[in-house]
GROMACS .gro file of C-alpha atoms in nm:
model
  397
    1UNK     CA    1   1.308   0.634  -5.154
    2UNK     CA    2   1.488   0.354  -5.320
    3UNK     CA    3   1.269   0.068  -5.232
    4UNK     CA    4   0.938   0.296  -5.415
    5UNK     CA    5   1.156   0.468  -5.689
    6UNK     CA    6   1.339   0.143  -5.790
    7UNK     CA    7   1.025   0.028  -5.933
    8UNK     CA    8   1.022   0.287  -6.224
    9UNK     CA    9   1.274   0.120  -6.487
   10UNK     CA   10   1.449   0.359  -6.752
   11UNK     CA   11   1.364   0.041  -6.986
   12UNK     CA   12   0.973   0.151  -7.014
   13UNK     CA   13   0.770   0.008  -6.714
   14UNK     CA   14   0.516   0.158  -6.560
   15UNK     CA   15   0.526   0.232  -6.182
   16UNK     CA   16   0.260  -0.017  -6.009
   17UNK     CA   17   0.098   0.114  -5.661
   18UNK     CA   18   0.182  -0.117  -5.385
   19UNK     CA   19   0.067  -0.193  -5.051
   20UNK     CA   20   0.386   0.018  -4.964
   21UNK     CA   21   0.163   0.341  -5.037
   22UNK     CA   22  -0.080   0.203  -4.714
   23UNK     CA   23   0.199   0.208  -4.494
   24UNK     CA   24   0.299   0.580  -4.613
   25UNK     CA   25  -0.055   0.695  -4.561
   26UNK     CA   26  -0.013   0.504  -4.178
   27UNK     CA   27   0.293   0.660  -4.108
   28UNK     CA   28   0.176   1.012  -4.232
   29UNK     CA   29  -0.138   0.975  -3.993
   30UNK     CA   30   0.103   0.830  -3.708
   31UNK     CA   31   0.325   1.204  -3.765
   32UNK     CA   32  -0.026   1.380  -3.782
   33UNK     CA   33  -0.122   1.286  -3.454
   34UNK     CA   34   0.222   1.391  -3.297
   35UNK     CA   35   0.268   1.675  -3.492
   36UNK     CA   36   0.035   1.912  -3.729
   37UNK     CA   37   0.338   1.918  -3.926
   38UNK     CA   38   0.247   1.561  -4.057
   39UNK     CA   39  -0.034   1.705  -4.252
   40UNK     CA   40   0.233   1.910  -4.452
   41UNK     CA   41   0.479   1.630  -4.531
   42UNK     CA   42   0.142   1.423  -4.660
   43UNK     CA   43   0.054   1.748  -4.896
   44UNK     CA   44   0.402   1.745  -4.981
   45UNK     CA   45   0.397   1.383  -5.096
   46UNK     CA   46   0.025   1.411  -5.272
   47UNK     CA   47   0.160   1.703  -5.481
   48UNK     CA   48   0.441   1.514  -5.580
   49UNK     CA   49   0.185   1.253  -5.723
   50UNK     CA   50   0.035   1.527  -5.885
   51UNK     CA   51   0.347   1.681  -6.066
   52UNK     CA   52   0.466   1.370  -6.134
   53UNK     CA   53   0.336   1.180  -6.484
   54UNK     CA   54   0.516   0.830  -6.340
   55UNK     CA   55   0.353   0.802  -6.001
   56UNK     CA   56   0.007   1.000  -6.055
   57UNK     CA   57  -0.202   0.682  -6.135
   58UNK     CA   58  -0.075   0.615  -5.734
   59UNK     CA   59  -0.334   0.900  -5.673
   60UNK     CA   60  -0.637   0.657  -5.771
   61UNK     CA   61  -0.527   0.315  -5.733
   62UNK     CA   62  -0.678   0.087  -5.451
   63UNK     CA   63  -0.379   0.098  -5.245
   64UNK     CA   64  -0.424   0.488  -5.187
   65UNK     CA   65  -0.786   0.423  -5.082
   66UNK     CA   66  -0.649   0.186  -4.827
   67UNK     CA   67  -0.397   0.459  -4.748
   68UNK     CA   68  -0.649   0.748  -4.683
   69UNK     CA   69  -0.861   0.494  -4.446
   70UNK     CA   70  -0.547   0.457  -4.274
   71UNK     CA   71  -0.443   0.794  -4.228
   72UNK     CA   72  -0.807   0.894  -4.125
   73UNK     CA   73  -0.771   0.615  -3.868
   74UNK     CA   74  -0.493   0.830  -3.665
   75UNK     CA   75  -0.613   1.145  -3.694
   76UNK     CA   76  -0.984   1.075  -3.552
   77UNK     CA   77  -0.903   1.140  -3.196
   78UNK     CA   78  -0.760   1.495  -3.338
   79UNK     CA   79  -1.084   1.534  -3.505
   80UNK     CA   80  -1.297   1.394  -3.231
   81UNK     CA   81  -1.144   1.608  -2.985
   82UNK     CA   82  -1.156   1.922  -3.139
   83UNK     CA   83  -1.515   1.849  -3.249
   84UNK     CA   84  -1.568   1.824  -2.882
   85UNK     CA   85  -1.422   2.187  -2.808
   86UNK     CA   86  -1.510   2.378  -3.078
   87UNK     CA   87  -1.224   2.296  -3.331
   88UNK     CA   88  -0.994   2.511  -3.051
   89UNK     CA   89  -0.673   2.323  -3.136
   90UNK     CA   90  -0.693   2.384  -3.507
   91UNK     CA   91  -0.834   2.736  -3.515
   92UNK     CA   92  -0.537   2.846  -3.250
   93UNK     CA   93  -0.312   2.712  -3.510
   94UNK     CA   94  -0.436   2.861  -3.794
   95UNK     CA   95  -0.512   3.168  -3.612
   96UNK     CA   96  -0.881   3.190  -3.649
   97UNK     CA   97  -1.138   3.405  -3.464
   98UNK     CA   98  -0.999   3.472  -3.068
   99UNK     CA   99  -0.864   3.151  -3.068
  100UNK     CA  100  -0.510   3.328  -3.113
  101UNK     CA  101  -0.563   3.664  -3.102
  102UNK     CA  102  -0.178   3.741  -3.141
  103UNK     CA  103  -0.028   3.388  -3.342
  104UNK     CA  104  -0.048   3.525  -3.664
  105UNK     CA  105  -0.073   3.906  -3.660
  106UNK     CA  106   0.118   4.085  -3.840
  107UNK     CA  107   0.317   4.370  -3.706
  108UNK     CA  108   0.171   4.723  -3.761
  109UNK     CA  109   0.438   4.765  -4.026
  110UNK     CA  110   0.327   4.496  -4.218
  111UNK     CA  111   0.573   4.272  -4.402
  112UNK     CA  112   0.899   4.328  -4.275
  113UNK     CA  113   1.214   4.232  -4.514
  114UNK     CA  114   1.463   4.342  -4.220
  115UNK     CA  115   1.261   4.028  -4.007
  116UNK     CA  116   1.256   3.805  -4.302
  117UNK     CA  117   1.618   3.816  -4.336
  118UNK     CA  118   1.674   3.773  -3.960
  119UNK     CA  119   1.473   3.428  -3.967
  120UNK     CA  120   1.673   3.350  -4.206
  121UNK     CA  121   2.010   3.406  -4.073
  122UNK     CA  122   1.892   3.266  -3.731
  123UNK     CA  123   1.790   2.939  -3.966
  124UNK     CA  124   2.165   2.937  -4.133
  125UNK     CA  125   2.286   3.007  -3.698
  126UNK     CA  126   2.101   2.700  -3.611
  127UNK     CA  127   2.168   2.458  -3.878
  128UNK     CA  128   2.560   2.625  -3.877
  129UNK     CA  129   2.666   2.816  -4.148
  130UNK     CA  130   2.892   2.501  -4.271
  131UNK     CA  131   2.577   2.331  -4.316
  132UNK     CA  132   2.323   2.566  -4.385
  133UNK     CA  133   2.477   2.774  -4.641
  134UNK     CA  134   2.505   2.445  -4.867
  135UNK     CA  135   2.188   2.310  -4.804
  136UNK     CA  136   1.999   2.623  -4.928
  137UNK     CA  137   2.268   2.612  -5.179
  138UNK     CA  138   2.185   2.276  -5.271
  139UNK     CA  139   1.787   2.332  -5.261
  140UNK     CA  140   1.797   2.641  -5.500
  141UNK     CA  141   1.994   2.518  -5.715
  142UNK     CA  142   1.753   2.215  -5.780
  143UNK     CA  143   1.476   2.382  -5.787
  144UNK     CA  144   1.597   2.610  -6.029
  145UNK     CA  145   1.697   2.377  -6.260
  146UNK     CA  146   1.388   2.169  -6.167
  147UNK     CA  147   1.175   2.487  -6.330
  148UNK     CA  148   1.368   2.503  -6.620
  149UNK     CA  149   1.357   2.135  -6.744
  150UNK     CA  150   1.699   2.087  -6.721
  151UNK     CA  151   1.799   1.918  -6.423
  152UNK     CA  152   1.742   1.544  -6.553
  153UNK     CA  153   2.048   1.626  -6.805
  154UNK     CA  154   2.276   1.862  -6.613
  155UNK     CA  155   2.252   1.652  -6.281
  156UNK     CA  156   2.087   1.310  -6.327
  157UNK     CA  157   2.107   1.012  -6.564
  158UNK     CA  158   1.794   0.824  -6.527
  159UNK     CA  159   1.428   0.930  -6.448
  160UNK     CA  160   1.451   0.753  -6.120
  161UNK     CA  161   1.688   0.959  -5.990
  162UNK     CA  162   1.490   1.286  -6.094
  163UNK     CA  163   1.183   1.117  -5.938
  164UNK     CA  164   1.399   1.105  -5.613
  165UNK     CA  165   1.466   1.488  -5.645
  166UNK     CA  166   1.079   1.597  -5.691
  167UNK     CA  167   1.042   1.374  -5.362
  168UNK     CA  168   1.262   1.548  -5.206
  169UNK     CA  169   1.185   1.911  -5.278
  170UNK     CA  170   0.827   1.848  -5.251
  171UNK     CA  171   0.866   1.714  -4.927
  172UNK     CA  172   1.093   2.013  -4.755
  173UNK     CA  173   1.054   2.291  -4.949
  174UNK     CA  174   0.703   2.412  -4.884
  175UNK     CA  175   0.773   2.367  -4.552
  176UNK     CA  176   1.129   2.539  -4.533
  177UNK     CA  177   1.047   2.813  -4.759
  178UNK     CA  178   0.665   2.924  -4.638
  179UNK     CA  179   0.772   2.898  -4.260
  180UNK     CA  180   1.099   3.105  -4.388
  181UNK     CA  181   0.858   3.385  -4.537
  182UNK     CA  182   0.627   3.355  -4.249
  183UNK     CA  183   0.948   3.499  -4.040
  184UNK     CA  184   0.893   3.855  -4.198
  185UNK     CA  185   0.490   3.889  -4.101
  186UNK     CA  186   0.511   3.754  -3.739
  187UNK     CA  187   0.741   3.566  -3.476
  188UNK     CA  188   0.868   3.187  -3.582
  189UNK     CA  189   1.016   2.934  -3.426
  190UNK     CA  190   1.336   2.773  -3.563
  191UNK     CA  191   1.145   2.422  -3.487
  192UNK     CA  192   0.859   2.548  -3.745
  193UNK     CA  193   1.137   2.480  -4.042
  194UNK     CA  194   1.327   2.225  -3.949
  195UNK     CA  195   1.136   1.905  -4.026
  196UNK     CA  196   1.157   2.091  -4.413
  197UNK     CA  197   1.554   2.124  -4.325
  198UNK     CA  198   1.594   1.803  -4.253
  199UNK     CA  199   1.424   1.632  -4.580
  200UNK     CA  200   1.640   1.892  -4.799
  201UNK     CA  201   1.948   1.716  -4.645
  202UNK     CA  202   1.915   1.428  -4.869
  203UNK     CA  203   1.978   1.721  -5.165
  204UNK     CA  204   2.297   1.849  -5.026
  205UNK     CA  205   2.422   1.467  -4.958
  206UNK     CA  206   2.347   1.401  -5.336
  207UNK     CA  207   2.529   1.731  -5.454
  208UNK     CA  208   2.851   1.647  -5.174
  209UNK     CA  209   2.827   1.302  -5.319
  210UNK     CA  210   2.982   1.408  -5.666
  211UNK     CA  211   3.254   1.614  -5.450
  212UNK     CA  212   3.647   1.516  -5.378
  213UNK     CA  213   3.597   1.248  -5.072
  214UNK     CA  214   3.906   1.450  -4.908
  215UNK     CA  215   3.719   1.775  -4.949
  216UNK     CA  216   3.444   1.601  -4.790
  217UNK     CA  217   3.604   1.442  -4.519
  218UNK     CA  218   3.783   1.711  -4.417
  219UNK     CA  219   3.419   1.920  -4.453
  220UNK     CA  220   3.216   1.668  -4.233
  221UNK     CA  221   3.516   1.663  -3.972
  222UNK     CA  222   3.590   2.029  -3.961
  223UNK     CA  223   3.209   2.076  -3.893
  224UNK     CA  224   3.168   1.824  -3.632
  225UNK     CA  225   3.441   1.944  -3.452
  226UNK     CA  226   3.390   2.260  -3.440
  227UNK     CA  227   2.987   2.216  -3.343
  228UNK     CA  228   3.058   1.975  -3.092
  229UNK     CA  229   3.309   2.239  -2.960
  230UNK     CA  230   3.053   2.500  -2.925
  231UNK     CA  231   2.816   2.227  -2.773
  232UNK     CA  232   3.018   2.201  -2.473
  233UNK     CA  233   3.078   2.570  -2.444
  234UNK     CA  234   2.706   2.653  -2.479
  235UNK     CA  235   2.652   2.333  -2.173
  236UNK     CA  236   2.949   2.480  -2.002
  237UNK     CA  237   2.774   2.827  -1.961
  238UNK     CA  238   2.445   2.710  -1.882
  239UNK     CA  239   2.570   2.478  -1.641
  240UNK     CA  240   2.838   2.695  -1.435
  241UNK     CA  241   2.790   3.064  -1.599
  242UNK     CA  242   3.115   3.075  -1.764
  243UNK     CA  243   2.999   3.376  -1.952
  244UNK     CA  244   2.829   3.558  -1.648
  245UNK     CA  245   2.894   3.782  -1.508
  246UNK     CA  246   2.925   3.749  -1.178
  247UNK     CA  247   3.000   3.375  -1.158
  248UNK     CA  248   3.240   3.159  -0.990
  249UNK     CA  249   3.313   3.008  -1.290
  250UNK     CA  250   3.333   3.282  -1.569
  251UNK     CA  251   3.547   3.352  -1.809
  252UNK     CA  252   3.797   3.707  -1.809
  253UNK     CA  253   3.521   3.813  -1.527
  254UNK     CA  254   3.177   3.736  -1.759
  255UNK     CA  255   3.012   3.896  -1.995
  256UNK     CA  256   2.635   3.919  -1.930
  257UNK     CA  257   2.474   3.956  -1.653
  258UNK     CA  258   2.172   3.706  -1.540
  259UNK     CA  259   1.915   3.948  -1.583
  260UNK     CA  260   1.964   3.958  -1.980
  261UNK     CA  261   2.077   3.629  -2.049
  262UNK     CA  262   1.828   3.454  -2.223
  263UNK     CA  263   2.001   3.080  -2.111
  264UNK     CA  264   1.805   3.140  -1.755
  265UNK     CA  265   1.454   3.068  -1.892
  266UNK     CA  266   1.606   2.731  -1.890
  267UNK     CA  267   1.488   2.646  -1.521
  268UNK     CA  268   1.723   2.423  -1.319
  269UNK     CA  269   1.393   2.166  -1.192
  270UNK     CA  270   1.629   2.011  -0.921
  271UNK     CA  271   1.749   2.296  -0.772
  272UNK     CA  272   1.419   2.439  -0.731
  273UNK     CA  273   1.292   2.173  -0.588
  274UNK     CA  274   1.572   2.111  -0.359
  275UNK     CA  275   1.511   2.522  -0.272
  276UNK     CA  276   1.115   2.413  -0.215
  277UNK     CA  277   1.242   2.134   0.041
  278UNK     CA  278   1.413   2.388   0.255
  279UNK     CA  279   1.147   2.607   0.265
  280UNK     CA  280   0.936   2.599   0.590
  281UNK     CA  281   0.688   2.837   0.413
  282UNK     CA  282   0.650   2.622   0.127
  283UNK     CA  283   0.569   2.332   0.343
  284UNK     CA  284   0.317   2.487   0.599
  285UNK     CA  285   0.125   2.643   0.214
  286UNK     CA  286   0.130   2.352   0.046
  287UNK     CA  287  -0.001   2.111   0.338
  288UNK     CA  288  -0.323   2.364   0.327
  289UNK     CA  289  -0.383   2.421  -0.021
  290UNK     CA  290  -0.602   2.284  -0.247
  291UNK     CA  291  -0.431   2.332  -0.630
  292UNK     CA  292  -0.081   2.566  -0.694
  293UNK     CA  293  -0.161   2.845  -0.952
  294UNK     CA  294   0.135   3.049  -1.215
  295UNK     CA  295   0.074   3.282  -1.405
  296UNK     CA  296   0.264   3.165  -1.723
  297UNK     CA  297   0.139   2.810  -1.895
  298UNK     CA  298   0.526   2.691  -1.937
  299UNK     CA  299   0.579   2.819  -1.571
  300UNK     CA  300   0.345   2.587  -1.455
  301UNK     CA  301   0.530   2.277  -1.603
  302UNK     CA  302   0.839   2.393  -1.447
  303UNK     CA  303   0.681   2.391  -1.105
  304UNK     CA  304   0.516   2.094  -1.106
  305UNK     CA  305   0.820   1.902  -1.242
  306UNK     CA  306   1.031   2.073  -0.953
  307UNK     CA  307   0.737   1.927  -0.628
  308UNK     CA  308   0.913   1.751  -0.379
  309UNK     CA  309   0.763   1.394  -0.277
  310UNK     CA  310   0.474   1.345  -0.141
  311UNK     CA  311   0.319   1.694  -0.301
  312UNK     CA  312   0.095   1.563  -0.576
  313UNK     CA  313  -0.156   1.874  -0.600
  314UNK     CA  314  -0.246   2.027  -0.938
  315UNK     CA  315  -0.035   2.272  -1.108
  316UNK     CA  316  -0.285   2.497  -1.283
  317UNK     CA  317  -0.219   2.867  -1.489
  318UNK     CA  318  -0.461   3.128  -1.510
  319UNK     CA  319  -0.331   3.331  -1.809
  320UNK     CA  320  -0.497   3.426  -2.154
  321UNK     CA  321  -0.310   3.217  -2.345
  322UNK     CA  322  -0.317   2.899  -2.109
  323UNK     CA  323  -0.285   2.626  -2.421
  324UNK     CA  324  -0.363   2.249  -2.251
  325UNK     CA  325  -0.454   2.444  -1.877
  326UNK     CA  326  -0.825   2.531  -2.063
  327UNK     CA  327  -0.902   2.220  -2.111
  328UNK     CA  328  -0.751   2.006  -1.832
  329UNK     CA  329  -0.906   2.168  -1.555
  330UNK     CA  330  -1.219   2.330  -1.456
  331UNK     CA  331  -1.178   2.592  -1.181
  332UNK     CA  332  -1.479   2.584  -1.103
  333UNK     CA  333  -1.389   2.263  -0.929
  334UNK     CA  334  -1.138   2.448  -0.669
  335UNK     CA  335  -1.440   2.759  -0.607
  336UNK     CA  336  -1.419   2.818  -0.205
  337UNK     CA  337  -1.043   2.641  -0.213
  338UNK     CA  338  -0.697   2.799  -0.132
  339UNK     CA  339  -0.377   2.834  -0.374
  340UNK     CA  340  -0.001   2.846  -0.386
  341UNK     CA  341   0.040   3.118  -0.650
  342UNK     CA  342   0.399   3.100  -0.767
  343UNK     CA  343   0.560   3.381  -0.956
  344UNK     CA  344   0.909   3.485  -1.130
  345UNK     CA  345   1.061   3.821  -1.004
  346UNK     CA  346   1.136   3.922  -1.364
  347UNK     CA  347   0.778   3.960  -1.393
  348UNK     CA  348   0.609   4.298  -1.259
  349UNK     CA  349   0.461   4.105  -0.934
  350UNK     CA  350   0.203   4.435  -0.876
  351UNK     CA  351   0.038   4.357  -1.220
  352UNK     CA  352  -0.008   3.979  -1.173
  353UNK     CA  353  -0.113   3.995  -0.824
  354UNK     CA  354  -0.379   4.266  -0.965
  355UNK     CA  355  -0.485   4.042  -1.242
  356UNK     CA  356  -0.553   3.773  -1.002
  357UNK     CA  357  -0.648   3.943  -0.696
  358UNK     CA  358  -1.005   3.944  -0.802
  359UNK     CA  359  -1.045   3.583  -0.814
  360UNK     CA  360  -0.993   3.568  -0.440
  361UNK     CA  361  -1.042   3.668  -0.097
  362UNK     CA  362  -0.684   3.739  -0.106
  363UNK     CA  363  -0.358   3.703  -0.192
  364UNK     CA  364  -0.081   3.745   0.069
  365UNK     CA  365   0.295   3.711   0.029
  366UNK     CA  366   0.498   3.427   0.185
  367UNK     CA  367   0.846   3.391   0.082
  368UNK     CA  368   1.067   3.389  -0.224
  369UNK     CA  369   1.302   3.073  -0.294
  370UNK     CA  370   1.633   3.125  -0.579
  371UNK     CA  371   1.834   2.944  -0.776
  372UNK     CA  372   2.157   2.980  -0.876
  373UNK     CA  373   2.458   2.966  -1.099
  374UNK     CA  374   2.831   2.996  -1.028
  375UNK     CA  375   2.722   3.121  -0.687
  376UNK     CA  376   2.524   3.401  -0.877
  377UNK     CA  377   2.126   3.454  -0.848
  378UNK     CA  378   1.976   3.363  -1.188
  379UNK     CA  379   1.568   3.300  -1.085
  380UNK     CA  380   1.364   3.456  -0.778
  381UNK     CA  381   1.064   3.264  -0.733
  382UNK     CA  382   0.768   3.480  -0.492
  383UNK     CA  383   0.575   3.249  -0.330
  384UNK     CA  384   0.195   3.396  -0.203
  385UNK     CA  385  -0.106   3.256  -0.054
  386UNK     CA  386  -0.418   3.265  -0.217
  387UNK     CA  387  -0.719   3.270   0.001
  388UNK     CA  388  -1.085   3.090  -0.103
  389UNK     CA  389  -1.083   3.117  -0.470
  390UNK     CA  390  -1.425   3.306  -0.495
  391UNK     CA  391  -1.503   3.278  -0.892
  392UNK     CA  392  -1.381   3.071  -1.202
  393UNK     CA  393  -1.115   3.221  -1.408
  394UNK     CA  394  -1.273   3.283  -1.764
  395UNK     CA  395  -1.030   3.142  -2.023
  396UNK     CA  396  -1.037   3.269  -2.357
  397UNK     CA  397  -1.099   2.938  -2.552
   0.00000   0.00000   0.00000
């Protein structure tokens, strides 16, 4: 900010666009095209612009038409592609039509203040309360003072400094807060938030800034050590199960069992495939099939991270909401070919071999393959055979 703010002098000069603002509208387009949370930060910085009296005329100079061509530039294979498949991408994440049938519904309560707060809470949890507590702290109080006209005397001295404030907000805010709010109609996910988080950090180091440096040190180093404390607990447990219960290495005995310890989903790849290896049923399967099938999109990214060398078949998912797996492959390509259907035991195993049963001549069991932790069971994979697949799976995209 102080390389495009420093050009506003207290003295009277105007700001002057620069070929700086091309570069933001690159680098917007460049975020766009990893993220569709680019497109927020560049409404962020247009409304900005907008509120702004200094840095509106950067709304219509020639350096903001380069900027837009830029920007266009990285989205078009966005645009292309979902012009290609019905605008699927950005209709599942807006929610429109059956693109997402469940994304965005609310629950039958409707707006739920209890949820609200517990997106919240989970935010301050994630951020830790040392540092999240502040930096809400921080961000209200701006804004707040922001809306009353008075934060250019009570905080600031100069107008560049203020300028660097309305950045700021406008650039995490919307983000923070309507993601926040979101929390209380349907599920979030803490990474929703967090690029807003993140830009309101700059708030909270302006505010600590104008604090005791011994109140901050000791702050800064009280946090750190205390997160990177919890760090190495949280990687000691999910490593050797020092809070399970049973495990080898536990802690007073354990706590939680496998079976409702959410740290599981986090599939150990190498031991699976190292359990895959020293199958003799995975081997004889995989030399005669044509593609390996899950159930679960994110289960099939597991699996195919987790094939032993040289198994280089396709790891496809026949599931309603199979994201990427509509559009990658065609099963109509593998109609008349055999499958390795993997499965997790926590999933009911008679419902997902009825789902899929129909799809072929038939599905037989071969085997189930573990992994564990601390000498405990944490994952049961089923293994099954699927026989001549005799129609194409209808996806819902």
């Amino acid at each position: 900010p102080d390389s495009i703010l420093e050009s506003v002098l207290d003295s009277g000069r105007l700001y002057e666009p620069t070929p700086r603002l091309a570069l933001i509208g690159l680098t917007v387009g460049l975020a766009c095209l990893s993220k569709y949370h680019g497109a927020l930060l560049g409404l962020g910085l247009v409304s900005f612009c907008l509120t702004s009296s200094i840095y509106r005329r950067a709304l219509y100079s020639r350096w903001m038409g380069l900027s837009v061509v830029l920007f266009s530039l990285c989205v078009l294979p966005i645009l292309y592609w979902n012009s290609q498949h019905d605008w699927i991408s950005l209709r599942f994440q807006l929610g429109i039509g059956g693109a997402s049938a469940s994304r965005f519904a609310a629950d039958s309560t409707g707006y739920s203040l209890a949820n609200l707060l517990g997106v919240f809470l989970a935010e301050i949890g994630f951020l830790f309360p040392t540092l999240g507590l502040p930096l809400w702290w921080a961000s209200v109080i701006a804004l707040v003072k922001a809306l009353m006209k008075t934060l250019r005397k009570q905080l600031l001295t100069s107008r560049t400094q203020w300028a660097k404030v309305q950045l700021v907000l406008w650039s995490g805010l919307p983000v923070a807060v309507g993601f926040t709010l979101l929390g209380g109609l349907t599920h979030t996910y803490p990474a929703w938030p967090a690029p807003g988080l993140w830009s309101l950090t700059l708030l909270l180091g302006h505010v600590a800034a104008k604090w005791p440096k011994r109140k901050v040190r000791r702050w800064l180093q009280g946090t750190g050590l205390v997160i990177g404390f919890l760090i190495l607990f949280a990687l000691t447990h999910v490593t050797l199960g020092t809070l399970q219960k049973p495990s080898r290495y536990s802690i007073f005995g354990g706590f939680v069992a496998p079976q409702q310890d959410p740290s599981t989903a986090l599939i150990d790849v190498r031991q699976l495939r190292e359990q895959f290896t020293r199958s003799d049923e995975f081997w004889q399967s995989v030399t005669t099939a044509d593609f390996i099938l899950t159930h679960e999109f994110w289960l099939s990214g597991y699996v195919a991270m987790a094939l032993p060398e040289p198994v280089h078949l396709t790891v496809a998912s026949f599931t309603q909401d199979p994201r990427g797996n509509a559009f990658w492959f065609d099963s109509h390509d593998w109609l008349g070919k055999d499958a390795l259907l993997v499965s997790l035991a926590h999933f009911d195993q008679k419902k997902i071999i009825e789902a899929l049963a129909p799809y072929f001549e038939s599905i037989t069991p071969l085997t189930t393959v573990t992994t564990q932790r601390g000498s405990a069971t944490t994952e049961t994979f089923y293994l099954y055979k699927g026989r001549r697949l005799t129609k194409p799976y209808p996806y819902p995209y």
